[in-house]
Short mmCIF file of C-alpha atoms in Angstrom, two decimals:
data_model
loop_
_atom_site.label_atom_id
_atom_site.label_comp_id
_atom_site.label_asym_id
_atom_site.label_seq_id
_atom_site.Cartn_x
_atom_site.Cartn_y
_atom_site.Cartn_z
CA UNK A 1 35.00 -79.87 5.57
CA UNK A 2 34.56 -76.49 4.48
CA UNK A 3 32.53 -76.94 1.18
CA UNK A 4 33.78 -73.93 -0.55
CA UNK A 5 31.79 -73.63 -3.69
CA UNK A 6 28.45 -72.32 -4.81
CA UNK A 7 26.21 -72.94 -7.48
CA UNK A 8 24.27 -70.07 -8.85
CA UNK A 9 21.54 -71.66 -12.09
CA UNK A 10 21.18 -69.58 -14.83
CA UNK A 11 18.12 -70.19 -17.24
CA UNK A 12 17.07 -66.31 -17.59
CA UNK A 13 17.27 -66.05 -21.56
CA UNK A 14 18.41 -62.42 -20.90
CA UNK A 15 20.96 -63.70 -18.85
CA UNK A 16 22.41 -66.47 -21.37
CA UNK A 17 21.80 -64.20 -24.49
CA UNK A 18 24.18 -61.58 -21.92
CA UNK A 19 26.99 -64.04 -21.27
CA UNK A 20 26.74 -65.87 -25.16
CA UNK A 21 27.41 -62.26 -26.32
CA UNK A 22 30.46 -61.79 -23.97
CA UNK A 23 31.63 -64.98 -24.57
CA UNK A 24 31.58 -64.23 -28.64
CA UNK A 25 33.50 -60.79 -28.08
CA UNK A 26 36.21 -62.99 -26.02
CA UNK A 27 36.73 -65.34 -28.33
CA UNK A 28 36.77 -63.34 -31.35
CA UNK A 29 39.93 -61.78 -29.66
CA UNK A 30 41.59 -64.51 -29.15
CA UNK A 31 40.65 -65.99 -32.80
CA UNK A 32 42.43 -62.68 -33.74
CA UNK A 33 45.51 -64.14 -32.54
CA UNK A 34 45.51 -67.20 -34.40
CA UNK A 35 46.30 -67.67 -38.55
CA UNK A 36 46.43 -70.10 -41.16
CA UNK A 37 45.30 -73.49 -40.56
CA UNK A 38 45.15 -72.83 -36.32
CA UNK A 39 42.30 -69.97 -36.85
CA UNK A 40 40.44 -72.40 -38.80
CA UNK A 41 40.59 -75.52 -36.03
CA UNK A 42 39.24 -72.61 -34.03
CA UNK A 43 36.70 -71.76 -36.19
CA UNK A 44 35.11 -75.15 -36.05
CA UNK A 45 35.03 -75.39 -32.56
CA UNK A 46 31.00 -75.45 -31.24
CA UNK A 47 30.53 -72.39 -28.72
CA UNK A 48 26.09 -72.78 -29.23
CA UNK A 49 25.69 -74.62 -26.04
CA UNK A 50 25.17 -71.75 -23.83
CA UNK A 51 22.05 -70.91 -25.42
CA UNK A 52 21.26 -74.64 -26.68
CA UNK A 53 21.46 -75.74 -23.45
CA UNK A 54 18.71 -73.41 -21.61
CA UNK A 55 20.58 -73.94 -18.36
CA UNK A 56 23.87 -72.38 -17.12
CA UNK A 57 25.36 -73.64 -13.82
CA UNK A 58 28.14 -70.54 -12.34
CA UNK A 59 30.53 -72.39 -9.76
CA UNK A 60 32.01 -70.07 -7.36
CA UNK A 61 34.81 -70.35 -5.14
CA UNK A 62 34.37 -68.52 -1.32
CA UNK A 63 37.73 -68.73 0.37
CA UNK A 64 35.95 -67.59 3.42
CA UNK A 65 33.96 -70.60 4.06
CA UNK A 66 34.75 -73.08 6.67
CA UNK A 67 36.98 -70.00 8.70
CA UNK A 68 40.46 -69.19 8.74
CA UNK A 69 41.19 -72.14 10.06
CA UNK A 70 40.47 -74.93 7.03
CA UNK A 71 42.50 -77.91 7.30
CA UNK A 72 45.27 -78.06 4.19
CA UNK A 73 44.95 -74.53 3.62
CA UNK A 74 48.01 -73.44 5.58
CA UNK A 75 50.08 -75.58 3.45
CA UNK A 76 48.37 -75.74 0.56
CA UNK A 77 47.17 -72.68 -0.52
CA UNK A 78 44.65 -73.20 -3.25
CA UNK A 79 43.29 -76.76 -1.24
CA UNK A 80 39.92 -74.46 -1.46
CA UNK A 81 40.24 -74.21 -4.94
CA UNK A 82 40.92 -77.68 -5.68
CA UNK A 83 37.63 -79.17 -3.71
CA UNK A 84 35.69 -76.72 -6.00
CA UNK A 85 37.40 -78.17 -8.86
CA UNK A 86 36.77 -81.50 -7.63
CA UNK A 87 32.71 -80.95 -6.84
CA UNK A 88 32.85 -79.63 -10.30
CA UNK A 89 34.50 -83.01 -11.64
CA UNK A 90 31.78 -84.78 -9.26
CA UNK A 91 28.32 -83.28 -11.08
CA UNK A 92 29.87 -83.85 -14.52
CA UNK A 93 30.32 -87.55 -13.75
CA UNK A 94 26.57 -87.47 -11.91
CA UNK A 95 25.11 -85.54 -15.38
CA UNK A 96 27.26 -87.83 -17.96
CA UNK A 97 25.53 -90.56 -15.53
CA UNK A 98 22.14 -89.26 -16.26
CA UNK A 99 22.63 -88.86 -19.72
CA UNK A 100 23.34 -85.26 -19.80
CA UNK A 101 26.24 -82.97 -21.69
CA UNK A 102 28.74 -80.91 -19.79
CA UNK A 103 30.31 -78.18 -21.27
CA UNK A 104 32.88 -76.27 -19.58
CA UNK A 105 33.10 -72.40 -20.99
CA UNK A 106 36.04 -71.09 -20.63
CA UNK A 107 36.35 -67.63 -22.94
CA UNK A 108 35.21 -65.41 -20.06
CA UNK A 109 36.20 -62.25 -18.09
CA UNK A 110 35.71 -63.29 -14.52
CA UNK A 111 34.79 -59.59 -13.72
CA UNK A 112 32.09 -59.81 -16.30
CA UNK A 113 30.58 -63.09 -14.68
CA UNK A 114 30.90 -62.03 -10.83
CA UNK A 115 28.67 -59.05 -12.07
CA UNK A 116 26.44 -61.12 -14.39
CA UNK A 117 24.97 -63.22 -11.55
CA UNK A 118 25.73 -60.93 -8.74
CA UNK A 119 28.36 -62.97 -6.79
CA UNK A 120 30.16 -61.30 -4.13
CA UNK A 121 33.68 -59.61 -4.64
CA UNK A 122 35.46 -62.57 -2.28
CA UNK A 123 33.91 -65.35 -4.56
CA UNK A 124 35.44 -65.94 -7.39
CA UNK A 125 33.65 -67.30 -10.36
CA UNK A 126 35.49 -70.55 -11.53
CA UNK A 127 33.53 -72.10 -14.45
CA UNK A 128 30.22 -72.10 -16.51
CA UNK A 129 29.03 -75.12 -17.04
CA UNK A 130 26.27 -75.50 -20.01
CA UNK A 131 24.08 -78.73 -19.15
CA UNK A 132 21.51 -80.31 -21.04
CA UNK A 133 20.01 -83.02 -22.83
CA UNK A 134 22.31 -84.39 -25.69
CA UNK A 135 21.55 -87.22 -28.04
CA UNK A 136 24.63 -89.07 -27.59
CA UNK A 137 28.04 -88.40 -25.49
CA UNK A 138 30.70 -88.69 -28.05
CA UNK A 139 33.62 -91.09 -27.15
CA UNK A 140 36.03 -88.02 -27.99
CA UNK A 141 36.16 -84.52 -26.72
CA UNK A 142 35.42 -81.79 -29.09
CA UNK A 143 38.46 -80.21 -29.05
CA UNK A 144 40.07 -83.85 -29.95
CA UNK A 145 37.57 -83.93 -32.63
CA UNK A 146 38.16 -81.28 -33.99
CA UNK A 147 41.55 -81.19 -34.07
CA UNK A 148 42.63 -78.57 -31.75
CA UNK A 149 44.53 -80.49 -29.44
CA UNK A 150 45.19 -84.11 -28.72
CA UNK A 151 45.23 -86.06 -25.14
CA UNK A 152 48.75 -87.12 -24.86
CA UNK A 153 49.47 -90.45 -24.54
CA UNK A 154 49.55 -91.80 -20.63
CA UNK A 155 52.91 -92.50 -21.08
CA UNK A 156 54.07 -89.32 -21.62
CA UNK A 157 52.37 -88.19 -18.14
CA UNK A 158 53.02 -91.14 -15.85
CA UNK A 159 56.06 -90.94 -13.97
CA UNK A 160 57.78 -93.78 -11.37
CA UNK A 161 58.82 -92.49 -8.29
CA UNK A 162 60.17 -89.26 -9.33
CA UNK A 163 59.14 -86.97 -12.19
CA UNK A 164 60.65 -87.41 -15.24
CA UNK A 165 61.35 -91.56 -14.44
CA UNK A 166 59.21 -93.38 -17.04
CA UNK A 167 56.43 -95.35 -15.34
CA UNK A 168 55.01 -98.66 -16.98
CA UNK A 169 51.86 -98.01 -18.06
CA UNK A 170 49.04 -100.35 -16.47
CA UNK A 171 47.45 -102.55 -18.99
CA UNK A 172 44.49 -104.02 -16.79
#
């Protein structure tokens, strides 16, 4: 088990005020790419929760940890990468447990972040995640909501055997 990730907290108001900022300039240029009716989905879309949440949880991925010797990695590459995906995955269920929102930010310059909270070059920053105290976990994700993008059906990803072979779709 090589546990690749770390956690670094972020409540300094400095510090969130510093990354809400980036994140604004970074998604203003990519709103800059959109028109018509696409730039104004986008414009809907809530981007507050760094600040409204007070806390900011950096997830890092060391590719160092556990050796050169990690079992999957000589086949599988990014296996490292995947396990901090997954512990990622694991504290969102935990905090949706608890009663707490998870937001995943996602209009950053890694660069920018690394320096931010001070991570070393090898560890690469993977997500911020904004948690706090919500008054209610809505049954649809924001950018569903809001009409950015909708799930596609499981249907359309579920596949028999062989990719592209139509799979029934489970009903209980």
């Amino acid at each position: 088990m090589s546990q690749p990730w770390d956690f670094v907290l972020v409540r300094s108001p400095d510090a969130l005020s510093a990354f809400a900022d980036h994140v604004a300039l970074e998604r203003d240029t990519f709103a800059a790419t959109l028109s018509g009716e696409r730039a104004e989905t986008f414009s809907r879309i809530k981007v507050e929760g760094i600040r409204e949440s007070r806390l900011g949880i950096v997830v890092g991925y060391d590719p160092t940890r556990g050796g050169p010797r990690v079992l999957g990695r000589h086949a599988i590459a990014d296996a490292g990468l995947y396990s901090v995906v997954c512990a990622i995955q694991n504290l969102w269920l935990a905090a949706t447990a608890e009663g707490l929102g998870v937001g995943w930010v996602s209009f950053y310059r890694e660069e920018f972040l690394r320096d931010l909270v001070g991570m070393p070059e090898h560890v690469r920053p993977v997500a911020w995640l904004c948690v706090g105290a919500v008054s209610e976990l809505p049954d649809v994700p924001d950018l569903e909501r809001y009409g950015w993008r909708h799930r596609s059906p499981l249907a359309s990803v579920l596949h028999e055997e062989r990719y592209g072979v139509s799979a029934s779709v489970p009903t209980a």
